[in-house]
mmCIF file with all atom_site columns, C-alpha atoms in Angstrom:
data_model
loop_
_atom_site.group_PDB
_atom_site.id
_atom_site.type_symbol
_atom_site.label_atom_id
_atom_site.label_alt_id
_atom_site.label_comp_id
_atom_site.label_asym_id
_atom_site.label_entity_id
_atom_site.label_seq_id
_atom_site.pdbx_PDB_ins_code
_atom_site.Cartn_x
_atom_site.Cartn_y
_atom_site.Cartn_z
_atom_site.occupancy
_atom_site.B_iso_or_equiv
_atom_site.pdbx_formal_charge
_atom_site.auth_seq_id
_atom_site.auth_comp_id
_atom_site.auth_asym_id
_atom_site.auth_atom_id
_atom_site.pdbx_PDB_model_num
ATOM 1  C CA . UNK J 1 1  ? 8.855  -2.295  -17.860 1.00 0.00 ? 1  UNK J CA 1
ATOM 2  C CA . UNK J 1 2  ? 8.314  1.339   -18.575 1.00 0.00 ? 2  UNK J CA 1
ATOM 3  C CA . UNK J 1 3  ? 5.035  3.584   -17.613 1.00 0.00 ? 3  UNK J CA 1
ATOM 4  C CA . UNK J 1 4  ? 4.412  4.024   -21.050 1.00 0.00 ? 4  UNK J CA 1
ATOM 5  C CA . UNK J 1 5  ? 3.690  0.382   -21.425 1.00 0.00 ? 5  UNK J CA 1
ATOM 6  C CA . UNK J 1 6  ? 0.932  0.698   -18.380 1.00 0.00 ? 6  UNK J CA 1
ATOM 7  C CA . UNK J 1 7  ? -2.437 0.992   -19.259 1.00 0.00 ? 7  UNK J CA 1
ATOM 8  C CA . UNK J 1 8  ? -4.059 1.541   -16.261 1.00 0.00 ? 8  UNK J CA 1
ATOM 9  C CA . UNK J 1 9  ? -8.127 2.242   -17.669 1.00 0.00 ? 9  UNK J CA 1
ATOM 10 C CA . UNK J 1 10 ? -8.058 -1.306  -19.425 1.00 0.00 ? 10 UNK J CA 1
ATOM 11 C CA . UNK J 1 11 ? -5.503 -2.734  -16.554 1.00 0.00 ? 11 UNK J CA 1
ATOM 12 C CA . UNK J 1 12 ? -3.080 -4.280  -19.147 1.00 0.00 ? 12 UNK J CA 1
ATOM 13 C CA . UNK J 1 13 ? 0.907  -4.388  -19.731 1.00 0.00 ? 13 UNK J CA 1
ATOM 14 C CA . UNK J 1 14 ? 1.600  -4.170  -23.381 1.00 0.00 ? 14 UNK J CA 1
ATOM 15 C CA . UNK J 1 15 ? 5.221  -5.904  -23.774 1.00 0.00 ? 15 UNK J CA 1
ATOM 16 C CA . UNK J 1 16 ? 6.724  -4.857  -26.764 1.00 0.00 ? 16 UNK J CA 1
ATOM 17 C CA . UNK J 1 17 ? 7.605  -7.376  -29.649 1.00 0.00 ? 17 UNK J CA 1
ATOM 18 C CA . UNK J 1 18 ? 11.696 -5.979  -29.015 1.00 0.00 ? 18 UNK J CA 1
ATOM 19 C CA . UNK J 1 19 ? 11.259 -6.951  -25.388 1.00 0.00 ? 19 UNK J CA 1
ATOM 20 C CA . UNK J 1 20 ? 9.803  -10.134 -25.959 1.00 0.00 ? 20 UNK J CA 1
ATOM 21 C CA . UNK J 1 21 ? 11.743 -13.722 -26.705 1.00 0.00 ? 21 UNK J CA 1
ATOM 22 C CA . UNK J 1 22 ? 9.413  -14.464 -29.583 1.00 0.00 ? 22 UNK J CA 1
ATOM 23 C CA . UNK J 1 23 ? 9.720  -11.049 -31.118 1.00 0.00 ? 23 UNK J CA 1
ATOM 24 C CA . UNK J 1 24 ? 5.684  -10.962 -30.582 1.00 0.00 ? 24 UNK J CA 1
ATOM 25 C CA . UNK J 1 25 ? 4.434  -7.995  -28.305 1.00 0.00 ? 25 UNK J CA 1
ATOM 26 C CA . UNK J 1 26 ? 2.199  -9.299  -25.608 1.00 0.00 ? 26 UNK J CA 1
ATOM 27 C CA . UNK J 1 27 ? -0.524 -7.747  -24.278 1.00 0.00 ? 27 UNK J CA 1
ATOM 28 C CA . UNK J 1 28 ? -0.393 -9.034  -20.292 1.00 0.00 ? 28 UNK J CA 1
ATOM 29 C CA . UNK J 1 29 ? -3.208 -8.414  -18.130 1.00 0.00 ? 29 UNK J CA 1
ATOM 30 C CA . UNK J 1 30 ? -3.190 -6.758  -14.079 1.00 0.00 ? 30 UNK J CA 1
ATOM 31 C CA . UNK J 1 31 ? -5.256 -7.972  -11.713 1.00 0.00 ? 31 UNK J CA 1
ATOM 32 C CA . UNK J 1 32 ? -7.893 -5.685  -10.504 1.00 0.00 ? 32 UNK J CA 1
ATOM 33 C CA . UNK J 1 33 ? -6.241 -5.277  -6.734  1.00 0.00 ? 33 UNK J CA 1
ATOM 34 C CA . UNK J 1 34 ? -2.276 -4.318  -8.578  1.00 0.00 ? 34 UNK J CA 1
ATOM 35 C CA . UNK J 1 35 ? -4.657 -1.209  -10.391 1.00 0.00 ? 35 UNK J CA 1
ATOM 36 C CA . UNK J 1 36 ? -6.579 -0.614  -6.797  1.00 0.00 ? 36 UNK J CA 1
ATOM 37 C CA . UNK J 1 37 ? -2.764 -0.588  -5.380  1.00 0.00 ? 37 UNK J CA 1
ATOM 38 C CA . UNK J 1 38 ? -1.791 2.248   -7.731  1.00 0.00 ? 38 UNK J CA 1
ATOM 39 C CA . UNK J 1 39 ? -4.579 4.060   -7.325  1.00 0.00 ? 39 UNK J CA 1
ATOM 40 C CA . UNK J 1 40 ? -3.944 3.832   -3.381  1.00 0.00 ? 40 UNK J CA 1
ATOM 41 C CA . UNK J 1 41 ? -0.198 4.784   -4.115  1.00 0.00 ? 41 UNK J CA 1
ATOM 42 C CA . UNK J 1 42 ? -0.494 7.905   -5.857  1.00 0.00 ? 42 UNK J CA 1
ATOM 43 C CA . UNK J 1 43 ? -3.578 8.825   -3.844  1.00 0.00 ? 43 UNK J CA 1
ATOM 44 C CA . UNK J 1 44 ? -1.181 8.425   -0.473  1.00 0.00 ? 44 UNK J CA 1
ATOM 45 C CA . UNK J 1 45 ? 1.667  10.179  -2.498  1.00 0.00 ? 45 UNK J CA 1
ATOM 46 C CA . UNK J 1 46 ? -0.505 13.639  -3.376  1.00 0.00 ? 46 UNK J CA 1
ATOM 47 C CA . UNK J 1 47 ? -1.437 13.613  0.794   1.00 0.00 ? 47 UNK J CA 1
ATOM 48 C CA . UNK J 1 48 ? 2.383  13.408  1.695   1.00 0.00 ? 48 UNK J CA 1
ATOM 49 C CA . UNK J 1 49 ? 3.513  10.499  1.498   1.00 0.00 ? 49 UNK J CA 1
ATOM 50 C CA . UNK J 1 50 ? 3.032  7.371   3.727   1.00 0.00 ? 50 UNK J CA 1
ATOM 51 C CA . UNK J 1 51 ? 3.682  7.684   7.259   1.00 0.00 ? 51 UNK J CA 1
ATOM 52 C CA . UNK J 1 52 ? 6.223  5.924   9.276   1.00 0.00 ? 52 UNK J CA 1
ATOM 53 C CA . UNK J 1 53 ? 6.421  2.598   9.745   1.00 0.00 ? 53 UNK J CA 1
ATOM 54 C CA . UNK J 1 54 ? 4.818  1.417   12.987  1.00 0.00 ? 54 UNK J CA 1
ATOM 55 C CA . UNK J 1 55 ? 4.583  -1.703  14.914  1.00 0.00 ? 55 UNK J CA 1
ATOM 56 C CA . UNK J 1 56 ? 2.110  -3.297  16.757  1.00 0.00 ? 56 UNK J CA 1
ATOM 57 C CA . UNK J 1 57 ? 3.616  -2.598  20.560  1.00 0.00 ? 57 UNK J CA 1
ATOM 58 C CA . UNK J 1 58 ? 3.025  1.656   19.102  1.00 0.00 ? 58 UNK J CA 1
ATOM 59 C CA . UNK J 1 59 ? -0.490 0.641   18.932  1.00 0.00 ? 59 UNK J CA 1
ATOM 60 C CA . UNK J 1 60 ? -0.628 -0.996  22.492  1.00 0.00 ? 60 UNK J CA 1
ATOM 61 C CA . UNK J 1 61 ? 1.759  2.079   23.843  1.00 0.00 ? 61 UNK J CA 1
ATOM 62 C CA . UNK J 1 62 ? -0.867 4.878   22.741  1.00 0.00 ? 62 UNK J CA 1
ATOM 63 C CA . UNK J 1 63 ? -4.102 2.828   23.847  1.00 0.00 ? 63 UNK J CA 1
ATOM 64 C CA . UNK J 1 64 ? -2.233 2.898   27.394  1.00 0.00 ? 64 UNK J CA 1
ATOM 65 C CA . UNK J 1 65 ? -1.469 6.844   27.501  1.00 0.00 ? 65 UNK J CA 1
ATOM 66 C CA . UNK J 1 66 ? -5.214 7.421   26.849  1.00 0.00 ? 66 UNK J CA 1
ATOM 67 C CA . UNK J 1 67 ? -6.580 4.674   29.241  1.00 0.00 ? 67 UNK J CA 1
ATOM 68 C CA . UNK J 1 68 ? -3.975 6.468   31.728  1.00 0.00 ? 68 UNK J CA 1
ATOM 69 C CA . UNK J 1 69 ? -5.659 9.859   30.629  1.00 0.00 ? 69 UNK J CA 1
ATOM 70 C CA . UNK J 1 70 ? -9.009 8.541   31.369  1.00 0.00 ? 70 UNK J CA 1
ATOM 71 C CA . UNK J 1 71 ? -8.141 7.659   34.815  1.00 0.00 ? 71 UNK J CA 1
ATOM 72 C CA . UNK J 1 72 ? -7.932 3.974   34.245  1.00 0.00 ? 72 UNK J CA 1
ATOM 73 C CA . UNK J 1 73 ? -5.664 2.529   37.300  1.00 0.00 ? 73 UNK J CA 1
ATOM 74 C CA . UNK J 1 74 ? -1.666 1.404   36.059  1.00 0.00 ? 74 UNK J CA 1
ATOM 75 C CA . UNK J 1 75 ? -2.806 -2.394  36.996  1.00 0.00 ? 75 UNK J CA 1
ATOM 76 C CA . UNK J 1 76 ? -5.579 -2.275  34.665  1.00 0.00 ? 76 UNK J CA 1
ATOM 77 C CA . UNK J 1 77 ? -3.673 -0.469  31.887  1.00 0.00 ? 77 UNK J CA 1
ATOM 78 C CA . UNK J 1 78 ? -0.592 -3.394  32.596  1.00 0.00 ? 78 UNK J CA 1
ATOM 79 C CA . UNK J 1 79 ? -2.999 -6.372  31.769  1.00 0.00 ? 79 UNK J CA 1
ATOM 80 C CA . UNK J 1 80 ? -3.917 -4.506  28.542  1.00 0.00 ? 80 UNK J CA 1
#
């Protein structure tokens, strides 16, 4: 697969007929959420990238600093 084979406006693959079994180029359709995906990519891409991978427990870490910051007591925080 090559870029140049992407049509991304009418969300089709064209195969070429050398690239194909049959000799026959094939004209393969994407689904709407593989062009949405893209999109998403090179949108993410032109702001830097993606960030790091997280994990759930990083979520569940940072909601405890700020419930500490708030003033919420350590026992309260430790059932979160």
């Amino acid at each position: 697969m090559r870029w140049s084979d992407i049509d991304l406006e009418a969300a089709t693959w064209v195969i070429g007929s050398a690239d194909t079994k049959a000799g026959r180029a094939q004209v393969v359709p994407f689904s709407l959420a593989a062009v949405a995906k893209n999109k998403l990519d090179t949108f993410l891409e032109a702001q830097g990238g993606l960030p790091e991978p997280w994990w759930l427990h990083d979520l569940r870490r940072t909601v405890a600093t700020h419930m500490v910051r708030l003033g919420v007591t350590e026992t309260l925080v430790g059932r979160v």
